PDB file of C-alpha atoms in Angstrom:
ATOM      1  CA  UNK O   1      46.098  97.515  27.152  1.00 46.00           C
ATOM      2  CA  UNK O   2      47.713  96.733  24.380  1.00 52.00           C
ATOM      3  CA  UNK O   3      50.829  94.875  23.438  1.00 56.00           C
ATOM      4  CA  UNK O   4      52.120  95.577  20.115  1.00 66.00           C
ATOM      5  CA  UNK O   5      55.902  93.756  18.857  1.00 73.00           C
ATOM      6  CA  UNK O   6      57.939  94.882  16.303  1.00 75.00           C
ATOM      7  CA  UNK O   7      58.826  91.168  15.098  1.00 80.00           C
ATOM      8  CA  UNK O   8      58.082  87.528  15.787  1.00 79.00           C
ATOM      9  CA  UNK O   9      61.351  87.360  17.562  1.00 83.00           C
ATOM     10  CA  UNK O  10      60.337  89.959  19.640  1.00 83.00           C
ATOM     11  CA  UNK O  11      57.116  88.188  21.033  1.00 81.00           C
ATOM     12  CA  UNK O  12      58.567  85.209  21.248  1.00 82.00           C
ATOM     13  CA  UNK O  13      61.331  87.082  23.491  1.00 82.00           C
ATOM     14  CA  UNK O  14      58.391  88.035  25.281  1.00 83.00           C
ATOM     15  CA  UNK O  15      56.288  85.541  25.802  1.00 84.00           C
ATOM     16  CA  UNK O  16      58.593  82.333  26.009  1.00 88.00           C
ATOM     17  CA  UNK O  17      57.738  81.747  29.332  1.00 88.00           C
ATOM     18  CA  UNK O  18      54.371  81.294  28.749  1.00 88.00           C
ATOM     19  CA  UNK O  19      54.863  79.032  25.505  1.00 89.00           C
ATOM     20  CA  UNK O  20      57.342  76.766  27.717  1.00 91.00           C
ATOM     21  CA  UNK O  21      55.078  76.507  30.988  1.00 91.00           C
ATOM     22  CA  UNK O  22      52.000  75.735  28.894  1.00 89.00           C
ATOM     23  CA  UNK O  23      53.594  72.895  27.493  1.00 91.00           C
ATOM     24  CA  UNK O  24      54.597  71.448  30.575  1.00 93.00           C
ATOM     25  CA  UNK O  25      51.320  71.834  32.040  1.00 91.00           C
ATOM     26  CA  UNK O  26      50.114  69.811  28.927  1.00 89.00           C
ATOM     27  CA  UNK O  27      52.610  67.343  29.011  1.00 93.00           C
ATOM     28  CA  UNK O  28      51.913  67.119  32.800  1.00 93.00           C
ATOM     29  CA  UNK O  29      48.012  66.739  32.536  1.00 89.00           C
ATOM     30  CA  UNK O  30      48.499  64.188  29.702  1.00 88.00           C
ATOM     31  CA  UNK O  31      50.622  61.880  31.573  1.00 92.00           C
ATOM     32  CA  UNK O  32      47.709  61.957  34.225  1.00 90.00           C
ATOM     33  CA  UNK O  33      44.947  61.441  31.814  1.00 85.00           C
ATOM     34  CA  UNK O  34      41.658  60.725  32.459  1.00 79.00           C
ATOM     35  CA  UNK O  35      40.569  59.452  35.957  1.00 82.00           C
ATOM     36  CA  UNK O  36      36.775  57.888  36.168  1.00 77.00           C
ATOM     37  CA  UNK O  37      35.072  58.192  40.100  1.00 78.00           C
ATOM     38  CA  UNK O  38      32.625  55.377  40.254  1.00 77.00           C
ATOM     39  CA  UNK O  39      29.266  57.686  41.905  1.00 70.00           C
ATOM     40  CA  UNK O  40      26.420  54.878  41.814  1.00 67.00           C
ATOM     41  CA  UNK O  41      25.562  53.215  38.623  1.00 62.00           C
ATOM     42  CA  UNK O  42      27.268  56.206  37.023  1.00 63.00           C
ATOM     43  CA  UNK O  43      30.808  57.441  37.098  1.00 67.00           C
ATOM     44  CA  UNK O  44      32.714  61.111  36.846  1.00 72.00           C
ATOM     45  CA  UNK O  45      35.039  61.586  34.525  1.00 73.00           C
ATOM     46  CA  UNK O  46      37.884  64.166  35.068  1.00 77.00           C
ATOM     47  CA  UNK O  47      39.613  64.986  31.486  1.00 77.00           C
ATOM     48  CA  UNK O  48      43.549  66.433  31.254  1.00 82.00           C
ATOM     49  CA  UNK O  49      42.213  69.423  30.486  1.00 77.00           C
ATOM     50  CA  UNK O  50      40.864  69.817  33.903  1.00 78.00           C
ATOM     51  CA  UNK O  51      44.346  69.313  35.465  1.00 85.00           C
ATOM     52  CA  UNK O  52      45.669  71.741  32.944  1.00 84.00           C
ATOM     53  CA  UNK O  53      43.039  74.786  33.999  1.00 80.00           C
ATOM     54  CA  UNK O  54      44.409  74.015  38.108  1.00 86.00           C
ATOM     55  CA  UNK O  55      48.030  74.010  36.971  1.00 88.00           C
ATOM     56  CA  UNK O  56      47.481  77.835  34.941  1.00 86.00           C
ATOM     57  CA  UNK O  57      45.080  79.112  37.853  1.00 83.00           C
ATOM     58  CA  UNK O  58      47.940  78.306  40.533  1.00 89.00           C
ATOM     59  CA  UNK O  59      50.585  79.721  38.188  1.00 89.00           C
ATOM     60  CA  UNK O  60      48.840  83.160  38.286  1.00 83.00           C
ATOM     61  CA  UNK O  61      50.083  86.581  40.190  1.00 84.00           C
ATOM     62  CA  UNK O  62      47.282  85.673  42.657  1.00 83.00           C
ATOM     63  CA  UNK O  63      48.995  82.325  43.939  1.00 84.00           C
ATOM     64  CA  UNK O  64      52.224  80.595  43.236  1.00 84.00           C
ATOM     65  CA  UNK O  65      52.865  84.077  40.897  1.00 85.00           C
ATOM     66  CA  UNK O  66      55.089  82.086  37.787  1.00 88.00           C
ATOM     67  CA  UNK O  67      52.792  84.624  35.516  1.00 87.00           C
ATOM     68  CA  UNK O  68      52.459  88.214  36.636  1.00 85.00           C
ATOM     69  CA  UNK O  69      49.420  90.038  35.245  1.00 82.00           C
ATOM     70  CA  UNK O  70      51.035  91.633  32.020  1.00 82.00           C
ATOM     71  CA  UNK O  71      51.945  87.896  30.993  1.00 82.00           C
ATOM     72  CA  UNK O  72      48.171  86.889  31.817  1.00 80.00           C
ATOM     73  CA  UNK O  73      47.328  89.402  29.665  1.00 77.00           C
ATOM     74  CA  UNK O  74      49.104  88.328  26.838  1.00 78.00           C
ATOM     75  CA  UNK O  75      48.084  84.971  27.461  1.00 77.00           C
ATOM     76  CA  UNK O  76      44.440  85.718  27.365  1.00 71.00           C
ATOM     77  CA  UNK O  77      45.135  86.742  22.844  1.00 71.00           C
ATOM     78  CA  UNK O  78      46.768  83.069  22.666  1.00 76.00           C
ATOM     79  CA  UNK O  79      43.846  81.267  23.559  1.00 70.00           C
ATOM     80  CA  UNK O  80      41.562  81.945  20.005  1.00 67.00           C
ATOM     81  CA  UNK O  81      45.081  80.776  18.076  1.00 74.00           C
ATOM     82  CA  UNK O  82      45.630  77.711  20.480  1.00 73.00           C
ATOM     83  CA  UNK O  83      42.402  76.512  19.449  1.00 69.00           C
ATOM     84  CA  UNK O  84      42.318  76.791  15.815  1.00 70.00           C
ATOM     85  CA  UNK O  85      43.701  73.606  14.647  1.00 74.00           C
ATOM     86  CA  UNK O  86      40.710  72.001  16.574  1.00 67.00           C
ATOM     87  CA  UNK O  87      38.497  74.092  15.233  1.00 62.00           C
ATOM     88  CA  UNK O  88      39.732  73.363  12.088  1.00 69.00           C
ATOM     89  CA  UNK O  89      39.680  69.715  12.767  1.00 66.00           C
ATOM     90  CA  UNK O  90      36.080  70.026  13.535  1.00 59.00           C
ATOM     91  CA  UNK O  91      34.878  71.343  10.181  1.00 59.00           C
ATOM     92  CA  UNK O  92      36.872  68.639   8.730  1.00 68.00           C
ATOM     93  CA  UNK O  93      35.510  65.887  10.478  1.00 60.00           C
ATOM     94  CA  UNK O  94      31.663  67.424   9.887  1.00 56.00           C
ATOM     95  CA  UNK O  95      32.756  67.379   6.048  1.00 63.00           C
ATOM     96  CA  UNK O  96      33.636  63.432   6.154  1.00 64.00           C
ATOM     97  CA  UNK O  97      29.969  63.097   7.648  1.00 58.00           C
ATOM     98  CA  UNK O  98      28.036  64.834   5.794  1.00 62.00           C
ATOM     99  CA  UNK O  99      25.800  61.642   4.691  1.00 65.00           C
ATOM    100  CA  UNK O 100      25.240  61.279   9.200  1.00 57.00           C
ATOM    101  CA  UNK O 101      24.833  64.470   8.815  1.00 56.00           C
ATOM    102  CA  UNK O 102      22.206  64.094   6.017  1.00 63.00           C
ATOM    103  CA  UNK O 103      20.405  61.090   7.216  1.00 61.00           C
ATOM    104  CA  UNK O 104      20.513  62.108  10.997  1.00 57.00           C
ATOM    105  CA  UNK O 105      16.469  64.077  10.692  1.00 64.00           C
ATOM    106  CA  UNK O 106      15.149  66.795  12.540  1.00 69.00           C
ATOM    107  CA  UNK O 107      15.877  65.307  16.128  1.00 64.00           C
ATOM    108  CA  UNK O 108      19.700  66.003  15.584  1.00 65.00           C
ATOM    109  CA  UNK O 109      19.285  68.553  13.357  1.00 64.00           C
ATOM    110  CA  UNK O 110      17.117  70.822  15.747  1.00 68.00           C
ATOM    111  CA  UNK O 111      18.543  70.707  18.371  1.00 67.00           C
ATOM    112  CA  UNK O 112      21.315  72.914  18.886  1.00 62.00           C
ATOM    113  CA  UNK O 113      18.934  75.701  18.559  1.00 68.00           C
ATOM    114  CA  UNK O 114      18.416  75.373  22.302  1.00 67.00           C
ATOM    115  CA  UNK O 115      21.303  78.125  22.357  1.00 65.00           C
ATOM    116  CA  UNK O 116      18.609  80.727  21.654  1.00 69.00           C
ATOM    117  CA  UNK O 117      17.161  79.931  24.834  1.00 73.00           C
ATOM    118  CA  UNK O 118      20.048  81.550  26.556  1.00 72.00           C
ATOM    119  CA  UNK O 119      18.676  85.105  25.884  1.00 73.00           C
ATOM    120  CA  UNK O 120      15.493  84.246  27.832  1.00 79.00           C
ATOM    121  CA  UNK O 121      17.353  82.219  30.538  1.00 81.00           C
ATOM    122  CA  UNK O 122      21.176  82.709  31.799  1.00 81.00           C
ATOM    123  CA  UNK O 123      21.229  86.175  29.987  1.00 82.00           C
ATOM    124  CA  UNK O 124      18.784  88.233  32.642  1.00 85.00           C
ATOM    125  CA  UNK O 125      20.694  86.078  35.531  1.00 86.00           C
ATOM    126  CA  UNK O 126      24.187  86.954  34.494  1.00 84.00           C
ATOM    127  CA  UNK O 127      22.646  90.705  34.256  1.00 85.00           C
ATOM    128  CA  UNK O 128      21.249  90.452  37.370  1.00 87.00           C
ATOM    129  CA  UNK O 129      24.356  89.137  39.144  1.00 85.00           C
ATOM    130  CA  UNK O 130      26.508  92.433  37.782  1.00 85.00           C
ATOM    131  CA  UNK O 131      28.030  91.497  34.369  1.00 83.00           C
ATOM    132  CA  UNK O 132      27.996  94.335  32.162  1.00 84.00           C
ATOM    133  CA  UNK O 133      29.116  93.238  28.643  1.00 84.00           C
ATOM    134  CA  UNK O 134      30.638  90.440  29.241  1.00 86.00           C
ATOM    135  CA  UNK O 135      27.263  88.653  29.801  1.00 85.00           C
ATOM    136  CA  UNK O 136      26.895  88.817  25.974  1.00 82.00           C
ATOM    137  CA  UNK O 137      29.665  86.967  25.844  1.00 80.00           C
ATOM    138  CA  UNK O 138      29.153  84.358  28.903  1.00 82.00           C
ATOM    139  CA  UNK O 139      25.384  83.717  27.640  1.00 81.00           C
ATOM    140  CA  UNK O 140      25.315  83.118  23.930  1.00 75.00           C
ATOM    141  CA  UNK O 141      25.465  79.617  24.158  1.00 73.00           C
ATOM    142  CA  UNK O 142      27.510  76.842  25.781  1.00 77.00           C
ATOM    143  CA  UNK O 143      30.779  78.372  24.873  1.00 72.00           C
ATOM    144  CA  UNK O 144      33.384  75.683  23.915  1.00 75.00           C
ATOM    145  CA  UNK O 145      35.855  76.343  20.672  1.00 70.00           C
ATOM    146  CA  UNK O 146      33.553  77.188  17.641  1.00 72.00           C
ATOM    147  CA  UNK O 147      31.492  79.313  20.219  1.00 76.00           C
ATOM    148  CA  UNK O 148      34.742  80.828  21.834  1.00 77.00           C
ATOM    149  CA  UNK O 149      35.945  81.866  17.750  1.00 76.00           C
ATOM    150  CA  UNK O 150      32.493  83.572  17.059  1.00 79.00           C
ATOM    151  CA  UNK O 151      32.415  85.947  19.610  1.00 82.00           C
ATOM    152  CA  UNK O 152      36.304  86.544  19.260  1.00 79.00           C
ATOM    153  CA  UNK O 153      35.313  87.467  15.420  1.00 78.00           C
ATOM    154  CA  UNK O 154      32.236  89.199  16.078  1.00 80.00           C
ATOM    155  CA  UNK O 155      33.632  91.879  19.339  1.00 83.00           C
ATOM    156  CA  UNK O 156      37.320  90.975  18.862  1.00 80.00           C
ATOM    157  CA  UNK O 157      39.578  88.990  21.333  1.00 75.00           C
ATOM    158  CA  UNK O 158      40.141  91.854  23.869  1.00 78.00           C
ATOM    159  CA  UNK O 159      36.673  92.946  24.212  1.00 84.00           C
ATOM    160  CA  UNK O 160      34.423  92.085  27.293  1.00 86.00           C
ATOM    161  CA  UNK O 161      32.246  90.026  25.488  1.00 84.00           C
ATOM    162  CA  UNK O 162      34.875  87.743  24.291  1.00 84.00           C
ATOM    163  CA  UNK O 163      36.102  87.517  28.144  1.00 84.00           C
ATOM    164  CA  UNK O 164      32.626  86.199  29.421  1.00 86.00           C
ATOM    165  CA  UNK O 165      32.516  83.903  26.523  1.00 84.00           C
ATOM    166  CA  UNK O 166      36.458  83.005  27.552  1.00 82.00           C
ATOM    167  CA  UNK O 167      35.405  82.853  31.337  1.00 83.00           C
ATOM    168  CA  UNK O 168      32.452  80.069  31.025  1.00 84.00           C
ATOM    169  CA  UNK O 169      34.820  78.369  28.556  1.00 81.00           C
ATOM    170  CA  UNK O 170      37.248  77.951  31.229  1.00 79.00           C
ATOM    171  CA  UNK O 171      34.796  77.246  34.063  1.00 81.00           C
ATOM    172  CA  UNK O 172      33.231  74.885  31.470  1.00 78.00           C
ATOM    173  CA  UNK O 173      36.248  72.640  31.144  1.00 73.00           C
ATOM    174  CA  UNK O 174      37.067  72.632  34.951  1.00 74.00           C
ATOM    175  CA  UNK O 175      32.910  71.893  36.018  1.00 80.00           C
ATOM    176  CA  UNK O 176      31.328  71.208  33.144  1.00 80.00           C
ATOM    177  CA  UNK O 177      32.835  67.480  32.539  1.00 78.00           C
ATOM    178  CA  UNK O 178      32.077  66.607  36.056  1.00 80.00           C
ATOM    179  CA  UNK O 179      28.378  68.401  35.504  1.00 84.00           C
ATOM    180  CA  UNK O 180      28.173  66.368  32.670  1.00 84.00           C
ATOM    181  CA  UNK O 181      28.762  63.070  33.706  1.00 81.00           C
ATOM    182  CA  UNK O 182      26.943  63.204  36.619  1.00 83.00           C
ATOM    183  CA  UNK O 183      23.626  64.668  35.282  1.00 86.00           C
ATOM    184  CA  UNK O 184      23.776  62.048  32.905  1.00 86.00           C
ATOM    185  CA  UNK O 185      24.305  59.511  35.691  1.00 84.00           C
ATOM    186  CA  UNK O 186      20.833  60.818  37.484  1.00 85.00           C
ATOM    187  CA  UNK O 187      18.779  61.400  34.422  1.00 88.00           C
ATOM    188  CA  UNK O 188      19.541  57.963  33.585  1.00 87.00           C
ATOM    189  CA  UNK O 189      18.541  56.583  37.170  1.00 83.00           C
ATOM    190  CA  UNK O 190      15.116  57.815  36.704  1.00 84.00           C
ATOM    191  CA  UNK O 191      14.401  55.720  34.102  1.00 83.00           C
ATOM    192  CA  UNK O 192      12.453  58.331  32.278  1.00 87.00           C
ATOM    193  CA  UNK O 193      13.978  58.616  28.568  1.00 89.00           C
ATOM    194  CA  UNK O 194      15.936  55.743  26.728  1.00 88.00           C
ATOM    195  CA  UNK O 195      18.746  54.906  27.133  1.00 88.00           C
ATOM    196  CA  UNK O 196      19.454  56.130  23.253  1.00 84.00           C
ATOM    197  CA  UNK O 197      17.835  59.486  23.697  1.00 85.00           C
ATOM    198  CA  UNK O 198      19.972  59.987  26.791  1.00 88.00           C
ATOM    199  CA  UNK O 199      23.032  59.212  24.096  1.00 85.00           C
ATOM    200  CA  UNK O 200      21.242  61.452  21.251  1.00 82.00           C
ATOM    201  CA  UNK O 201      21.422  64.363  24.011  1.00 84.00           C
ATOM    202  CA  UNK O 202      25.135  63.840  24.951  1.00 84.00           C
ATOM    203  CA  UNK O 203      26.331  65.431  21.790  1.00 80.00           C
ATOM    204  CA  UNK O 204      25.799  69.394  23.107  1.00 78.00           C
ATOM    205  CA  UNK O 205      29.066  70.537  20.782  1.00 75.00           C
ATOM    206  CA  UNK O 206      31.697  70.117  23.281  1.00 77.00           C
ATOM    207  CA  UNK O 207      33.886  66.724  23.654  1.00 75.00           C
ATOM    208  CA  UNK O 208      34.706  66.448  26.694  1.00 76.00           C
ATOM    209  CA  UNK O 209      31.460  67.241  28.192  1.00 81.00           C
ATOM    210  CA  UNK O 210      29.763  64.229  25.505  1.00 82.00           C
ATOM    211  CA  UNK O 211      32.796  61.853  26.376  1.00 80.00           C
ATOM    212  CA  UNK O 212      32.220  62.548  29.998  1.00 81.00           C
ATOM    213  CA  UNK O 213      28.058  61.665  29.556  1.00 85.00           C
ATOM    214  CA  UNK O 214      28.563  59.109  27.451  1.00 85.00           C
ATOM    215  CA  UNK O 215      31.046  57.698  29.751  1.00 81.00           C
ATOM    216  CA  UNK O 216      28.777  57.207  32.301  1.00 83.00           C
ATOM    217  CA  UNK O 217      25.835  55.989  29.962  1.00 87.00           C
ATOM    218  CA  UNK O 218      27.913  52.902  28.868  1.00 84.00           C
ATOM    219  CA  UNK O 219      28.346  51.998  32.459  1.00 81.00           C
ATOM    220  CA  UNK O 220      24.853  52.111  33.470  1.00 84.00           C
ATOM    221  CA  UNK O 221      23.778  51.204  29.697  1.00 88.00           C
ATOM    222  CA  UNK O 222      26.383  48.568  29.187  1.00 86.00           C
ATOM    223  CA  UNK O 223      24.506  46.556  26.233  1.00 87.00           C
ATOM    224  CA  UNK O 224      23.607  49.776  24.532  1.00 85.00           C
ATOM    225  CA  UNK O 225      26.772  51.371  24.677  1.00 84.00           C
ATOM    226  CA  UNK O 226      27.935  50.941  20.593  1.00 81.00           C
ATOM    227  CA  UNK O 227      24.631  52.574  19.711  1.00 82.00           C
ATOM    228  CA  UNK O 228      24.787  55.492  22.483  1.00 84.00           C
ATOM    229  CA  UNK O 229      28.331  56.360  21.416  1.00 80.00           C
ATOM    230  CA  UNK O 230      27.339  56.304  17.538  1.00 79.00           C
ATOM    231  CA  UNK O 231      24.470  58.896  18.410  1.00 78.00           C
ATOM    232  CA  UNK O 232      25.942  60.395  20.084  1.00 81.00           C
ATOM    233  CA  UNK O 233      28.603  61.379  17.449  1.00 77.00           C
ATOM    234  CA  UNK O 234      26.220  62.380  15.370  1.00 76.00           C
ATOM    235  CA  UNK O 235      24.628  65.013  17.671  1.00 78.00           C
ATOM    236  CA  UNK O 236      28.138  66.148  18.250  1.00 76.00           C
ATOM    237  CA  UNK O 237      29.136  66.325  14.494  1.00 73.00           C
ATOM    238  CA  UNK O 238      25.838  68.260  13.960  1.00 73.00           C
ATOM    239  CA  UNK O 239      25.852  70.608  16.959  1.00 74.00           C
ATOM    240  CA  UNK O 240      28.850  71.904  15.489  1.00 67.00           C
ATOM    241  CA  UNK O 241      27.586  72.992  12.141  1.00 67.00           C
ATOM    242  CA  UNK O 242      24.114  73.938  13.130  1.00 64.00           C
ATOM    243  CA  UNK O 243      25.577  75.202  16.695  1.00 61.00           C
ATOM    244  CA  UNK O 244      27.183  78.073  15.053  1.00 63.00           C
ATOM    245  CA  UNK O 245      23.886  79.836  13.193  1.00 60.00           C
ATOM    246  CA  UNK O 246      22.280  79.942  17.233  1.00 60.00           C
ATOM    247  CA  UNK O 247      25.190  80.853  18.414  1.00 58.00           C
ATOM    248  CA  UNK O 248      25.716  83.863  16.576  1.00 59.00           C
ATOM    249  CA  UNK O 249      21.904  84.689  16.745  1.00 59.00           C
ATOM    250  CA  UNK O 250      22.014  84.634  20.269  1.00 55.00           C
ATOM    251  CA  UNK O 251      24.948  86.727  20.590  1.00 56.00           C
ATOM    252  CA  UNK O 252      23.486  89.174  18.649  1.00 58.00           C
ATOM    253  CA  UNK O 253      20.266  89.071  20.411  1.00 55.00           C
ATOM    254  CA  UNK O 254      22.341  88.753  23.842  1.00 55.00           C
ATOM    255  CA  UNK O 255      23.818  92.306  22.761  1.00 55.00           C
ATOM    256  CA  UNK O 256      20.103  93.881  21.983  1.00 57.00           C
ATOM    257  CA  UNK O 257      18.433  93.353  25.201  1.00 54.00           C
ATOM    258  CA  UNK O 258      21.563  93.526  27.219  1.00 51.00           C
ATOM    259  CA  UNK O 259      21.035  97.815  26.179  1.00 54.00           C
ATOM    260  CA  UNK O 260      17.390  97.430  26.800  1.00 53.00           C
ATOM    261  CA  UNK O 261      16.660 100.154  29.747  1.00 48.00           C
ATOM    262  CA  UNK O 262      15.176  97.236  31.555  1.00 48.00           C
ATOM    263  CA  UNK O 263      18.203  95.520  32.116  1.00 45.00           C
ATOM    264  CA  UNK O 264      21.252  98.712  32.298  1.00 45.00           C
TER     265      UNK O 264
END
């Protein structure tokens, strides 16, 4: 469906409810801020954006009913326009480090290209679970902002595609931080990798999630925790430029064998 206004005035006539909520659910979840669960030598680290996703699941027709489904709807095209100042902010910040950037070496500079595993891996299991299209979407890569903005371009923001790439965004924010910071917790008990690989591997191209690992790296890693946030930074600068090449690759490549006869 739809929704097509004759003016700005109009949609704002329209939509002001959502605009007004959505700030209070911001202004809410940022007055919490973050909250850090000791779990062993680790910790979990729940971000305001995770209170934020509970407050506008419970405010849907399905529970406390503040949105009905036409406003969800609507709601759904704000999300690509919410997030372009940060993705703006992102290419800006990868422009002042260009010289990391430069002097970071294969390591960082490969690996973001672990995106293209996901038509080998969570592609056939999101096929095999019933998504149609939308596992094009949901599988091309870890989905956070710059991910979100490529599919959005490529299949356009009401497509199915872009609403499995919008639905692991969402369940990426609520689970994915806690994921995060916990696998980092037990990867780091076993004593296998350094403690500065462990930080090197943080930086996947979303914040949160990297914060959330790092944060419980420092705790375990106390001594070494200047040097696993710095590279940890760097992978994050870098999996945002190089992220986006996979990315799209594997989008495109998600969308090919998604029509093989094998998998319809």
């Amino acid at each position: 469906m739809e929704y097509a206004y004759a003016s700005l005035a109009e949609r704002i006539k329209q939509e002001w409810k959502i605009y007004v909520v959505s700030f209070v659910f911001a202004l809410i979840a940022g007055l919490i801020g973050q909250i850090a669960i000791p779990l062993g030598p680790g910790q979990i680290i729940l971000f305001p954006i995770f209170y934020s996703i509970i407050l506008g699941i419970l405010s849907g027709p399905e529970v406390v009913k503040i949105f009905n489904r036409k406003e969800v709807k609507a709601a759904s095209k704000l999300v690509i326009i919410a997030i372009c100042p940060f993705i703006a902010k992102i290419g800006i910040n990868a422009g002042a480090s260009l010289d990391t950037v430069v002097s970071a070496g294969p390591a960082l500079f490969s690996h973001a290209f672990g995106d293209i595993l996901t038509i080998f891996i969570t592609l056939p299991v999101a096929l095999l679970l019933g998504l149609g299209r939308e596992a094009i979407g949901a599988a091309s890569s870890i989905n956070r902002e710059t991910n979100l903005a490529i599919v959005a371009d490529r299949y356009g923001s009401d497509s199915p595609e872009n609403r499995g790439s919008l639905a692991v965004y969402v369940v990426g924010g609520m689970l994915g931080t806690i994921y995060f910071g916990l696998m980092a917790s037990i990867v780091a008990m076993t004593g296998v990798f350094d403690p500065l690989a462990l930080g090197l591997a943080s930086g996947v191209g979303a914040g949160i999630m990297m914060a959330a690992a790092v944060g419980s790296l420092s705790v375990i890693y106390p001594g070494q925790a200047e040097q696993i946030n710095a590279l940890a930074g760097a992978s994050q600068t870098i999996a945002g430029i190089d992220g986006v090449y996979p990315a799209r690759t594997a989008s495109t490549a998600s969308a090919r064998r998604s029509r093989s006869p094998r998998w319809a």
